[in-house]
PDB file of C-alpha atoms and ligand atoms in Angstrom:
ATOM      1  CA  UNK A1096       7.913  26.720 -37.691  1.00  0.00           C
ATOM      2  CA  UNK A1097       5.276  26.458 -34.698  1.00  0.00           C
ATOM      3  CA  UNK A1098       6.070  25.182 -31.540  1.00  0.00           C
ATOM      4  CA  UNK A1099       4.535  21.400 -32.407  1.00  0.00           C
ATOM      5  CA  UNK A1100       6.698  21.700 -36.101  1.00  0.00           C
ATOM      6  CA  UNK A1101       9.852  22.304 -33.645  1.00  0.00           C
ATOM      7  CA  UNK A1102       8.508  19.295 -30.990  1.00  0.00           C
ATOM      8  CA  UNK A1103       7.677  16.826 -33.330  1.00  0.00           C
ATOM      9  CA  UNK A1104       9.476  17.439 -36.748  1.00  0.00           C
ATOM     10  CA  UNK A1105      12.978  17.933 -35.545  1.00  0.00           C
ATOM     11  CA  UNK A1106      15.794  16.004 -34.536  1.00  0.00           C
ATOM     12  CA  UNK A1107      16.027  17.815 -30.888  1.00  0.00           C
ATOM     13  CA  UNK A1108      12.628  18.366 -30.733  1.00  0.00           C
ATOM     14  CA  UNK A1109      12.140  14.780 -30.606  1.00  0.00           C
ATOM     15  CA  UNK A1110      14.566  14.132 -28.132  1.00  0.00           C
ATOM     16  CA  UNK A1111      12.885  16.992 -25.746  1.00  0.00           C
ATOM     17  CA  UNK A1112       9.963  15.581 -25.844  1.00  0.00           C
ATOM     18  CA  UNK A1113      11.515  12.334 -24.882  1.00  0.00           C
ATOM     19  CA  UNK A1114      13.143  13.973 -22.309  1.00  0.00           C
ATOM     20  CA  UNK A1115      10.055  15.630 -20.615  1.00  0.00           C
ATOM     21  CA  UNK A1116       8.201  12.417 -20.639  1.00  0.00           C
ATOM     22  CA  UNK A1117      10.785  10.085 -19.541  1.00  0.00           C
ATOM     23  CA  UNK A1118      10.955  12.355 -16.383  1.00  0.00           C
ATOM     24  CA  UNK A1119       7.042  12.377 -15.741  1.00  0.00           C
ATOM     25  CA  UNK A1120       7.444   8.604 -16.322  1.00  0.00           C
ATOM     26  CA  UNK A1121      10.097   8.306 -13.523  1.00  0.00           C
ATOM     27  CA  UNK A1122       8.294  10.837 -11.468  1.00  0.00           C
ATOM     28  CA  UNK A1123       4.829   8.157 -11.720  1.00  0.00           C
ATOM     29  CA  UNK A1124       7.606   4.968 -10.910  1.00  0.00           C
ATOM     30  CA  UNK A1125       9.399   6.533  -8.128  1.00  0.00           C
ATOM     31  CA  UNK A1126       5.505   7.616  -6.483  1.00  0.00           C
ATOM     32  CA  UNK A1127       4.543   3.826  -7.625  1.00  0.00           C
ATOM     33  CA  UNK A1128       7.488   2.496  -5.518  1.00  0.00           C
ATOM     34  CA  UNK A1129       6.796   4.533  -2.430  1.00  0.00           C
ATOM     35  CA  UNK A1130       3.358   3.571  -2.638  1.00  0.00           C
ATOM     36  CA  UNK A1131       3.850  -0.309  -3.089  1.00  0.00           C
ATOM     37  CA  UNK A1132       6.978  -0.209  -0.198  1.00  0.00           C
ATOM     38  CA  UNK A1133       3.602  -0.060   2.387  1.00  0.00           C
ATOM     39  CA  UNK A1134       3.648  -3.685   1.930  1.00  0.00           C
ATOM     40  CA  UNK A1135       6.236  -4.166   4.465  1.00  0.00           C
ATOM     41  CA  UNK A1136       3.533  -2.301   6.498  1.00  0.00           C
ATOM     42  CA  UNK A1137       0.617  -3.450   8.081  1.00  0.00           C
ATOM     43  CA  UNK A1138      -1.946  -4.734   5.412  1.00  0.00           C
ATOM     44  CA  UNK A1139      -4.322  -1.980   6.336  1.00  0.00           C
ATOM     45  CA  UNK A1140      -1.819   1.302   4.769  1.00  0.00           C
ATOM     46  CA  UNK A1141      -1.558  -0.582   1.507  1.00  0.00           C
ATOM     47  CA  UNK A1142      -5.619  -1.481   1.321  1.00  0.00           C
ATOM     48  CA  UNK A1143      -6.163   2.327   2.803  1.00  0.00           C
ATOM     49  CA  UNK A1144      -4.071   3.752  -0.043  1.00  0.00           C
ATOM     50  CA  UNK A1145      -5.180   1.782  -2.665  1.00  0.00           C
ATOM     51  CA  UNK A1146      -8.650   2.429  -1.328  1.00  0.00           C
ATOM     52  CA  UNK A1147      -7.465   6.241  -1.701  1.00  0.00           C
ATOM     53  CA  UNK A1148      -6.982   5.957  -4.972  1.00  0.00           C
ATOM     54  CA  UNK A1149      -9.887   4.494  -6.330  1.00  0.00           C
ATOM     55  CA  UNK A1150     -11.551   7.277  -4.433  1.00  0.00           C
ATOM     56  CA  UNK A1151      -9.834   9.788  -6.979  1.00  0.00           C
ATOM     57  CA  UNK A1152     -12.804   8.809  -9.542  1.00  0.00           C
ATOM     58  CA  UNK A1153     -12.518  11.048 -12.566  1.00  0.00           C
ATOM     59  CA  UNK A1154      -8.984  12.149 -11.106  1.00  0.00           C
ATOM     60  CA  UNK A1155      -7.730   8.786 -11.308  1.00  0.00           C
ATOM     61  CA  UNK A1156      -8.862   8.367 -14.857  1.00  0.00           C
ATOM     62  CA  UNK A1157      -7.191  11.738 -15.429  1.00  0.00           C
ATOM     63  CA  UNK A1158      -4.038  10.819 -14.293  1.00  0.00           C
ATOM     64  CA  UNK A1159      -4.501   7.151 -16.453  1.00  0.00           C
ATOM     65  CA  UNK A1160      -4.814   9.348 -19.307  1.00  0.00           C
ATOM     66  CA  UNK A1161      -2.625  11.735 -18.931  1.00  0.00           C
ATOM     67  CA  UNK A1162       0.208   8.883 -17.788  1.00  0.00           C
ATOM     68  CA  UNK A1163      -0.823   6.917 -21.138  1.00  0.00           C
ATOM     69  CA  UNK A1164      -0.318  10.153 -23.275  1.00  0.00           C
ATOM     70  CA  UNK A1165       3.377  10.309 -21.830  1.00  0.00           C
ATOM     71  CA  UNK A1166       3.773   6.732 -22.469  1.00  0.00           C
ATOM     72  CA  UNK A1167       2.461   7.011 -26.405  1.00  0.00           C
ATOM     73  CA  UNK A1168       4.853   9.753 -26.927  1.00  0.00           C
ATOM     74  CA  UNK A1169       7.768   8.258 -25.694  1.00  0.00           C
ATOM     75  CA  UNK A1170       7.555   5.179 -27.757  1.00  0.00           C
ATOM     76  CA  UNK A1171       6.585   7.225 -30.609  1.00  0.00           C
ATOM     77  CA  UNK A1172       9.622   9.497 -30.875  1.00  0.00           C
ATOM     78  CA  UNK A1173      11.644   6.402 -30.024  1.00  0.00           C
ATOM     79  CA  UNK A1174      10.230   4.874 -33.014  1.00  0.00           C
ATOM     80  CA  UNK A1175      10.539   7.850 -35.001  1.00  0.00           C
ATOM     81  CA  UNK A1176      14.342   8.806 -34.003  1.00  0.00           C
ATOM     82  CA  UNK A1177      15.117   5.368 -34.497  1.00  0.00           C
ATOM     83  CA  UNK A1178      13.857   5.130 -38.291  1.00  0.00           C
ATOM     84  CA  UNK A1179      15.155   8.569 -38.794  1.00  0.00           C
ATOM     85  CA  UNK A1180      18.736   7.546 -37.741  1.00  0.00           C
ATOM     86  CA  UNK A1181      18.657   4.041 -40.024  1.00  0.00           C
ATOM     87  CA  UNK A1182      17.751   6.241 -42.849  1.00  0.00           C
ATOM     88  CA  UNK A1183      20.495   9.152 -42.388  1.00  0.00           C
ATOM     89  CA  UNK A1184      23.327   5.791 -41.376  1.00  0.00           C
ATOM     90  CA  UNK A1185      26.121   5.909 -43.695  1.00  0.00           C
ATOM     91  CA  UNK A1186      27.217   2.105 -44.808  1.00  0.00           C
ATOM     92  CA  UNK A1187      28.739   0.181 -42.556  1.00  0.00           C
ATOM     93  CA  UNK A1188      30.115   1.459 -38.805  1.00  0.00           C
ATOM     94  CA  UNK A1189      34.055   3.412 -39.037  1.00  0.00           C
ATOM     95  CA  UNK A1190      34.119   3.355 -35.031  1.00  0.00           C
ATOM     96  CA  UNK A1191      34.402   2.634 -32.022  1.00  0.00           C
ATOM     97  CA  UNK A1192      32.384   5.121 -31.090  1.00  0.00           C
ATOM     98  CA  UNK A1193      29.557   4.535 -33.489  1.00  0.00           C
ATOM     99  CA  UNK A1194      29.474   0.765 -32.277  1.00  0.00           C
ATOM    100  CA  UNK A1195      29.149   1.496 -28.915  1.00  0.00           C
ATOM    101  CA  UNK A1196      25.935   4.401 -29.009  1.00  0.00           C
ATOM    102  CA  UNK A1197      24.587   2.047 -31.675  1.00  0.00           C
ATOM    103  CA  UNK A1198      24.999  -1.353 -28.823  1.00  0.00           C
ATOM    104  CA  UNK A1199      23.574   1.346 -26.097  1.00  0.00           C
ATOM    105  CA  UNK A1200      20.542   2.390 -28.812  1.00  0.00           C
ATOM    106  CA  UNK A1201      20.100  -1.402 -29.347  1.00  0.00           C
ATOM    107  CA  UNK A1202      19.589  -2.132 -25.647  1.00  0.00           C
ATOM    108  CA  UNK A1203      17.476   0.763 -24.971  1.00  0.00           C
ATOM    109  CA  UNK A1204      14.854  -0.029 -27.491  1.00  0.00           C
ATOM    110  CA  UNK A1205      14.984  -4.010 -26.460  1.00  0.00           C
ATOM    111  CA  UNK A1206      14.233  -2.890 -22.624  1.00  0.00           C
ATOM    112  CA  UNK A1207      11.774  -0.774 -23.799  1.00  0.00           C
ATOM    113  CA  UNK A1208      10.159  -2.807 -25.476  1.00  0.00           C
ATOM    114  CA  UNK A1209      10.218  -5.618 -22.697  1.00  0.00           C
ATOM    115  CA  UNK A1210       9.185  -2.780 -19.880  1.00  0.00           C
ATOM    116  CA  UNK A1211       6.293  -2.146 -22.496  1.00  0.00           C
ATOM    117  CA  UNK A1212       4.845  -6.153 -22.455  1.00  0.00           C
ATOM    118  CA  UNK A1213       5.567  -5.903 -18.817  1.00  0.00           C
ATOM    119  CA  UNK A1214       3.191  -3.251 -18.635  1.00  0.00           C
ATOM    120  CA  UNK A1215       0.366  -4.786 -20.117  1.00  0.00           C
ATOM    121  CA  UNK A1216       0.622  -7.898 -18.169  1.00  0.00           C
ATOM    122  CA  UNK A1217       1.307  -5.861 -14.939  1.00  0.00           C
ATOM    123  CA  UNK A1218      -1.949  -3.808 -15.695  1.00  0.00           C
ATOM    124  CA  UNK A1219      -3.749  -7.249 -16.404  1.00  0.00           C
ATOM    125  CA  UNK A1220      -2.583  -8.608 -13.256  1.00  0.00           C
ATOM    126  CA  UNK A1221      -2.831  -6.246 -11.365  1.00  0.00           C
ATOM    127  CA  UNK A1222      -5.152  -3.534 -12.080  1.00  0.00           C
ATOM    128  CA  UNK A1223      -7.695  -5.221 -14.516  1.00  0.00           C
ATOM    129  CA  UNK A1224      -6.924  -8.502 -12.111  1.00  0.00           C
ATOM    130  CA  UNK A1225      -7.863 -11.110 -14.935  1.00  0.00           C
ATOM    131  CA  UNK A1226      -8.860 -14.271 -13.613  1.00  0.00           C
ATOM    132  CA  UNK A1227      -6.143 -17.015 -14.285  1.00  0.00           C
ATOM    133  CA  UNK A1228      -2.893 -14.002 -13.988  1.00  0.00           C
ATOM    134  CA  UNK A1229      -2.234 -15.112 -10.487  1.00  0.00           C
ATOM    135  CA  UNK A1230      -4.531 -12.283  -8.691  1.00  0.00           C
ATOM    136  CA  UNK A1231      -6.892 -12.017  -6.130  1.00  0.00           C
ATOM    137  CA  UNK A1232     -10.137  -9.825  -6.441  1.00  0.00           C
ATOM    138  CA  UNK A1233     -11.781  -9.901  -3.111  1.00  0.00           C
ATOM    139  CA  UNK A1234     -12.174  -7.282  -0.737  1.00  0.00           C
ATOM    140  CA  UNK A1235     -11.878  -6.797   3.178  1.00  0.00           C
ATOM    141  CA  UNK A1236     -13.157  -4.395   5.957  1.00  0.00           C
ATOM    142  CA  UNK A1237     -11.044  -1.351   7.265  1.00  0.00           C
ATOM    143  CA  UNK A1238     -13.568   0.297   9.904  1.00  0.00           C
ATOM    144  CA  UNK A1239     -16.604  -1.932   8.774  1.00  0.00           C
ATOM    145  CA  UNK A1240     -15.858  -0.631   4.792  1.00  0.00           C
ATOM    146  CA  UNK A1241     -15.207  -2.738   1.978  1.00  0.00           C
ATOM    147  CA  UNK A1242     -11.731  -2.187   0.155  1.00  0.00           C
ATOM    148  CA  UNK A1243     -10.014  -4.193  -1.896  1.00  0.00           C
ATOM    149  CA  UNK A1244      -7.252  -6.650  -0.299  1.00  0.00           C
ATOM    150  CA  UNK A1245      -4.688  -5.578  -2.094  1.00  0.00           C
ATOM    151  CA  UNK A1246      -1.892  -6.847   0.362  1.00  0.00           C
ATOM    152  CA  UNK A1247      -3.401 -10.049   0.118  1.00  0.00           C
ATOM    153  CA  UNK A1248      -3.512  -9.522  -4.010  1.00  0.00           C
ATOM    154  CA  UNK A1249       0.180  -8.766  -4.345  1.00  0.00           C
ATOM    155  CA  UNK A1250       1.119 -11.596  -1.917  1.00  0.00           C
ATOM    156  CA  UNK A1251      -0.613 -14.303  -3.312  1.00  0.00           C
ATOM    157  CA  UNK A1252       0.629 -12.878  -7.029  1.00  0.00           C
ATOM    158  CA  UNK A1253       4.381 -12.712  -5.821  1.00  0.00           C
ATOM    159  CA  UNK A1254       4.072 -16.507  -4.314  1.00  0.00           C
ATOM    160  CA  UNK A1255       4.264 -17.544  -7.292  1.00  0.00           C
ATOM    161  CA  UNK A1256       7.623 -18.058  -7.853  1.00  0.00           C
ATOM    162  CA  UNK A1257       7.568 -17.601 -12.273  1.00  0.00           C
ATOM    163  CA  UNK A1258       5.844 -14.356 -11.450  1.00  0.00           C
ATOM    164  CA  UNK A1259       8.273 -12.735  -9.193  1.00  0.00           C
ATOM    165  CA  UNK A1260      10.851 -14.054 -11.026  1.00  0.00           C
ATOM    166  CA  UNK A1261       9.199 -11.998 -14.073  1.00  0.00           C
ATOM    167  CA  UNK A1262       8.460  -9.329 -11.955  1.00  0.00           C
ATOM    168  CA  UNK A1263      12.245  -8.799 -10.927  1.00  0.00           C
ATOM    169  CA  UNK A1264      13.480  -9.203 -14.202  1.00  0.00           C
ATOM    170  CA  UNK A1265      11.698  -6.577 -15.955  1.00  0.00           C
ATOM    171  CA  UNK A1266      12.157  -3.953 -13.204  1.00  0.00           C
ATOM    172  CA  UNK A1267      16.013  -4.945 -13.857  1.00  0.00           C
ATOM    173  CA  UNK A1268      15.227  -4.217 -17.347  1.00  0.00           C
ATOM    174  CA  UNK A1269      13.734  -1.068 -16.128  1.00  0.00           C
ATOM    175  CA  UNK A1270      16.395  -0.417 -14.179  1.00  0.00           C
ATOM    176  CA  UNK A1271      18.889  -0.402 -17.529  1.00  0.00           C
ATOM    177  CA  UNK A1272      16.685   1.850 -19.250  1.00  0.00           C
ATOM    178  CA  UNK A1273      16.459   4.061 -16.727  1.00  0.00           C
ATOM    179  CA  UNK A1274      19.873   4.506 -16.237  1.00  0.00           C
ATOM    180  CA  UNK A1275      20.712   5.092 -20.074  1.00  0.00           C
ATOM    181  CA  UNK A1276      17.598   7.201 -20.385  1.00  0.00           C
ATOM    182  CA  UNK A1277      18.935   9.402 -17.505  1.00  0.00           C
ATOM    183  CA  UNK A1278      22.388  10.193 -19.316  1.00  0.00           C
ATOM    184  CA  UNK A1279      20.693  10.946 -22.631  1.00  0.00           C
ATOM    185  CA  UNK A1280      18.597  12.994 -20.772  1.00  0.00           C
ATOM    186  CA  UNK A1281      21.162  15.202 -19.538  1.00  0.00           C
ATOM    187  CA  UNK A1282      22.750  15.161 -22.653  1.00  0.00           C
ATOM    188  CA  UNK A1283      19.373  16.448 -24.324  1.00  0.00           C
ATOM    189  CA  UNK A1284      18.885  19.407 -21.712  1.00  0.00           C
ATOM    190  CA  UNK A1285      22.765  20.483 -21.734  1.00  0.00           C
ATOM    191  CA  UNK A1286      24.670  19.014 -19.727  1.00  0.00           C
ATOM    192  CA  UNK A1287      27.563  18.149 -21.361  1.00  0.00           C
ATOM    193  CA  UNK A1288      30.572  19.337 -19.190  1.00  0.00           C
ATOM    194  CA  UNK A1289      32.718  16.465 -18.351  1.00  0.00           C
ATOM    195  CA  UNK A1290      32.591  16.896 -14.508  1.00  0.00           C
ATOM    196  CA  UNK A1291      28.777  17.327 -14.596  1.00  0.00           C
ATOM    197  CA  UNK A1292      28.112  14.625 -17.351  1.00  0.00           C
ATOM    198  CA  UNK A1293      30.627  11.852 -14.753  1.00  0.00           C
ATOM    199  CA  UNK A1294      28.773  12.906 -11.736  1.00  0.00           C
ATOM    200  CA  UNK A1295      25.368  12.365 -13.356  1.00  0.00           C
ATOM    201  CA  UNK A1296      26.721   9.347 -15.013  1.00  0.00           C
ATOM    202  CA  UNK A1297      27.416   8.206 -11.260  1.00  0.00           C
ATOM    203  CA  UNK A1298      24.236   9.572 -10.238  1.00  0.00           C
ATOM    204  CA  UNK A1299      22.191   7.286 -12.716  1.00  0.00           C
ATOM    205  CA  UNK A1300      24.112   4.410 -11.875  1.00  0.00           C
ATOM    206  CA  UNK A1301      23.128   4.714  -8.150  1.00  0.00           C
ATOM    207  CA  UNK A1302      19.480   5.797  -8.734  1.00  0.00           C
ATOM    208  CA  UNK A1303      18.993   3.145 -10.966  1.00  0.00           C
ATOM    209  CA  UNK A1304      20.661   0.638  -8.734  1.00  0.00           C
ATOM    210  CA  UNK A1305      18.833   1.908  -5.996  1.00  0.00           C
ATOM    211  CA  UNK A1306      15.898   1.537  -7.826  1.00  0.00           C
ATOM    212  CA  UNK A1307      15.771  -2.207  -8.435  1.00  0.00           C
ATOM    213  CA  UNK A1308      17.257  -2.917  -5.407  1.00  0.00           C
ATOM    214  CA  UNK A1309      13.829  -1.532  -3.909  1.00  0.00           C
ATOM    215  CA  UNK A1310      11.382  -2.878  -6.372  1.00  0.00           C
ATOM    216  CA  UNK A1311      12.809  -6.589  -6.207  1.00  0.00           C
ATOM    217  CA  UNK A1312      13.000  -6.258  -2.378  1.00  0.00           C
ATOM    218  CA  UNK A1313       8.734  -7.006  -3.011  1.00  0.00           C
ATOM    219  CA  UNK A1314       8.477  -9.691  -4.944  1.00  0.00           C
ATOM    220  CA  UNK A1315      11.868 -10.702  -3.312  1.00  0.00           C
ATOM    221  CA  UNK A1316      10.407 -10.930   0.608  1.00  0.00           C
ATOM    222  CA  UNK A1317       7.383 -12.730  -0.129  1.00  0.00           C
ATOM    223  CA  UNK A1318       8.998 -15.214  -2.310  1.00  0.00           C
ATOM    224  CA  UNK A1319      11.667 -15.405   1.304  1.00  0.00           C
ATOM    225  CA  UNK A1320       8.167 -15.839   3.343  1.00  0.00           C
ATOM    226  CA  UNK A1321       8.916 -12.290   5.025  1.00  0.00           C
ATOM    227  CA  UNK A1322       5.764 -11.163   3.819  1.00  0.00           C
ATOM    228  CA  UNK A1323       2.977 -13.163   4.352  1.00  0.00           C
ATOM    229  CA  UNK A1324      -1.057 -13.577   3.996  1.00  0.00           C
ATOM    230  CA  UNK A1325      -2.766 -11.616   6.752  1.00  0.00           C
ATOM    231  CA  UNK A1326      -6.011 -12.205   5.868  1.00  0.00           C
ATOM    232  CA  UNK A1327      -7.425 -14.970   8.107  1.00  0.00           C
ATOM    233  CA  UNK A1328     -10.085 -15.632   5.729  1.00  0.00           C
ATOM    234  CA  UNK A1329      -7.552 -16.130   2.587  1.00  0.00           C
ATOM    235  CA  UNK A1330      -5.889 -20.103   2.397  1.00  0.00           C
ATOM    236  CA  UNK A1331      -2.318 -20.061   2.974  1.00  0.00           C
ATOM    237  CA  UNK A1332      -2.724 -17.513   6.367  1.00  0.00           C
ATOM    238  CA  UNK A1333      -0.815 -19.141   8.867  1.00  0.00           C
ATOM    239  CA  UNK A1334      -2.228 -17.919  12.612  1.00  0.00           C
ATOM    240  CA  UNK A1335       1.024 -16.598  14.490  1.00  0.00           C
ATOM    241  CA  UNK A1336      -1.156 -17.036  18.070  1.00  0.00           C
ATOM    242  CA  UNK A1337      -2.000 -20.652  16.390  1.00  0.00           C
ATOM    243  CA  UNK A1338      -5.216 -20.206  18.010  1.00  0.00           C
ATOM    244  CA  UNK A1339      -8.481 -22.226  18.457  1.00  0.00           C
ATOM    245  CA  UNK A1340     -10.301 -20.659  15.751  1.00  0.00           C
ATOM    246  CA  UNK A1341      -7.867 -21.137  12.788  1.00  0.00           C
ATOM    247  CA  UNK A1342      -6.247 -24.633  14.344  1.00  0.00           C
ATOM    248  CA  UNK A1343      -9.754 -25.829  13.809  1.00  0.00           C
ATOM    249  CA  UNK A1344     -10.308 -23.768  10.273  1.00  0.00           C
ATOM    250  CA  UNK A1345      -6.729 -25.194   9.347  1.00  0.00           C
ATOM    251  CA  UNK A1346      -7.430 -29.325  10.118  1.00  0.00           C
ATOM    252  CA  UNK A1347     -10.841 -28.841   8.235  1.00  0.00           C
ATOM    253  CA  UNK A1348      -8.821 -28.044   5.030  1.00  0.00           C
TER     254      UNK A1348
HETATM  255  C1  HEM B 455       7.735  -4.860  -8.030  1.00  0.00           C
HETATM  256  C2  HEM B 455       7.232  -3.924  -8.798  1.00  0.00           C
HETATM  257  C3  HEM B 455       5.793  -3.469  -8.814  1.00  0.00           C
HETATM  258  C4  HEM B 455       4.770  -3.770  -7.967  1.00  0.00           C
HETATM  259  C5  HEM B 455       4.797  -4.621  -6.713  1.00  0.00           C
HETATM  260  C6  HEM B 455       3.592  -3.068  -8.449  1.00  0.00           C
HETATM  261  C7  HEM B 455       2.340  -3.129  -7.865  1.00  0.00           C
HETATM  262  C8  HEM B 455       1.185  -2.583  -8.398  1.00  0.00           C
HETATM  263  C9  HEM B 455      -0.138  -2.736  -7.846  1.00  0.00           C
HETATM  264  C10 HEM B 455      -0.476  -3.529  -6.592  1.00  0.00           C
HETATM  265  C11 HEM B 455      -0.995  -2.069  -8.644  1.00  0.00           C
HETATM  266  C12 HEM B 455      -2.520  -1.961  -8.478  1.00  0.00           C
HETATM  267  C13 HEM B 455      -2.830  -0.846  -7.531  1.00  0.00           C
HETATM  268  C14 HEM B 455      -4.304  -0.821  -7.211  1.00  0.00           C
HETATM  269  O1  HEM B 455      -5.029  -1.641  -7.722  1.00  0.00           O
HETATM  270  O2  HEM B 455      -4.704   0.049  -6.468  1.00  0.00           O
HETATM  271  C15 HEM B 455      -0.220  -1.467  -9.704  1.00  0.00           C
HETATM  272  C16 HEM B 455      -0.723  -0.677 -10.717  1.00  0.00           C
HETATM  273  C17 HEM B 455       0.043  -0.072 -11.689  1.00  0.00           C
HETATM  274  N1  HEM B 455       1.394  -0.193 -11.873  1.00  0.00           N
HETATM  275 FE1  HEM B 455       2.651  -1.271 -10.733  1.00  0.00          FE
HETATM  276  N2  HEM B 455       3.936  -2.351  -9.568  1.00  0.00           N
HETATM  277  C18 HEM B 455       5.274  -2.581  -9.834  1.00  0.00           C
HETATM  278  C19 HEM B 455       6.020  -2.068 -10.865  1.00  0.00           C
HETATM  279  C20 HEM B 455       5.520  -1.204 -11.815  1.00  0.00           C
HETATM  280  C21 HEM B 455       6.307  -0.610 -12.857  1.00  0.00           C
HETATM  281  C22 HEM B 455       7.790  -0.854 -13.044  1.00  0.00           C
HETATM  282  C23 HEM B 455       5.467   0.190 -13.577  1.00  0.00           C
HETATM  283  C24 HEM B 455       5.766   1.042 -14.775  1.00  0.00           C
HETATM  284  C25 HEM B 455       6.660   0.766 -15.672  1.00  0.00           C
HETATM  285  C26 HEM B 455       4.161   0.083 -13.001  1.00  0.00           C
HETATM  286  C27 HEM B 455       3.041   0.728 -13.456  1.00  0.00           C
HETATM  287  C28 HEM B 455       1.774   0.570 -12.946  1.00  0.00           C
HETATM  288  C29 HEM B 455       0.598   1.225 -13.481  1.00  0.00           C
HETATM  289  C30 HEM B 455       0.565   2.177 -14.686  1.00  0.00           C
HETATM  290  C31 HEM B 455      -0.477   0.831 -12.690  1.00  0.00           C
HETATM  291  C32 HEM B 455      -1.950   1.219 -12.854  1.00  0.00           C
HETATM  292  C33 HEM B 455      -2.291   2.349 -11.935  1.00  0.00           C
HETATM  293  C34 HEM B 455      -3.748   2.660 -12.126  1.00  0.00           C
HETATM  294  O3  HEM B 455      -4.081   3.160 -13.181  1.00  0.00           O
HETATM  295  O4  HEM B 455      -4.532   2.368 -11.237  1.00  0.00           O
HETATM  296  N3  HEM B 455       4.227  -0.767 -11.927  1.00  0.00           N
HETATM  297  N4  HEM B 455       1.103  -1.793  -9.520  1.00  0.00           N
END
């Protein structure tokens, strides 16, 4: 057997492969959530980074590929453990056991599936920024150059209330898988022991936790008016100075 025979034609081949792109995955999500947290800062670090990236050119597309790749793999050995496991299931369940990894399988591949519509929309929203998906395309000026307001995108996405509210339930959904992904994980790779497998059991609770708590915390504050438009040409910016200029700009409209 080759190395790809062992990866993709057996049972813990499968599962490795799982593993190693489930980590890259939550390697790109916990960078994502670092990188969207700078909307707590001024608008300028969020538009600077995003600004960054585009920069990237053929890097960025590199890193879109090579993210996809992960993606297409994980949902394909998913698929294919899953069909592989209906086909090897004896009749009904004898168990406990059996009923409870079958519930946790269940979950996992609901969420999954879920995260997975989340992501296109997200990527529509967001990324592609479809007109009618709640975005905002325009640009501003950092130093006299044109970026893209993305502050200004991700607040006026998130004030709509059915959005965040979408938003924060998938990363909760997210959230789930994660944490079950994380203990199969370490289950995969060897860690079996029953002090290691509690701690990281504990471990992947908190991460996970941690994790949502963090993500809805953006949708979350703008929804609670904590973040707000800062873009005085973009309705809906409210002046804190309440001066001339925008008093006047605000009884025109
Ligand atoms: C509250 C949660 C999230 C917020 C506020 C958020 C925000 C954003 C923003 C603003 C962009 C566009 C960046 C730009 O145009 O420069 C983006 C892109 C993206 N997001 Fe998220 N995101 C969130 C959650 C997620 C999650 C959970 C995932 C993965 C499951 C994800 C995956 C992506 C991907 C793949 C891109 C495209 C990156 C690219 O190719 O340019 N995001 N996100």
């Amino acid at each position: 057997m080759n190395i790809f025979q062992v990866l993709f034609q057996t049972s813990i081949g499968k599962k490795a492969v799982m593993a190693v792109t489930g980590l890259i995955m939550v390697g790109f999500i916990i960078g994502h959530l670092v990188g969207n947290l700078q909307l707590f800062a001024p608008p300028e670090k969020i538009n600077a980074y995003a600004h960054f990236l585009e920069g990237l050119g053929p890097g960025l597309w590199a890193i879109r590929a090579f993210l996809l790749l992960t993606l297409v793999l994980h949902v394909w050995m998913a698929i294919k453990l899953t069909l592989e496991n209906k086909a090897a299931r004896p009749q009904d369940y004898v168990s406990q056991q059996t009923l409870r990894a079958t519930y946790a399988s269940r979950t996992m591949r609901l969420s999954g599936f879920i995260v997975l519509a989340f992501l296109i929309y997200h990527l529509l929203h967001f990324t592609v920024r479809v007109e009618g998906f709640g975005t905002y395309p325009h640009t501003t000026l950092i130093d006299g150059t044109p970026v893209r307001d993305v502050h200004t995108m991700m607040v006026v996405g998130f004030q709509n209330i059915w959005i965040s509210l979408f938003y924060i339930i998938s990363v909760g959904l997210l959230s789930w898988h994660l944490n079950h992904g994380l203990v199969s994980m370490f289950q995969t790779v060897g860690f079996r022991s029953r002090t290691w497998s509690s701690f990281l059991t504990k471990a992947s609770v908190l991460f996970s936790i941690l994790y949502f708590l963090a993500n809805a915390a953006i949708p979350g504050s703008v929804l609670a008016g904590v973040v707000k438009i800062q873009n005085p040409e973009v309705a809906g910016y409210v002046c804190p100075a309440k001066c001339a200029v925008c008093e006047a700009k605000n009884a025109k409209t």
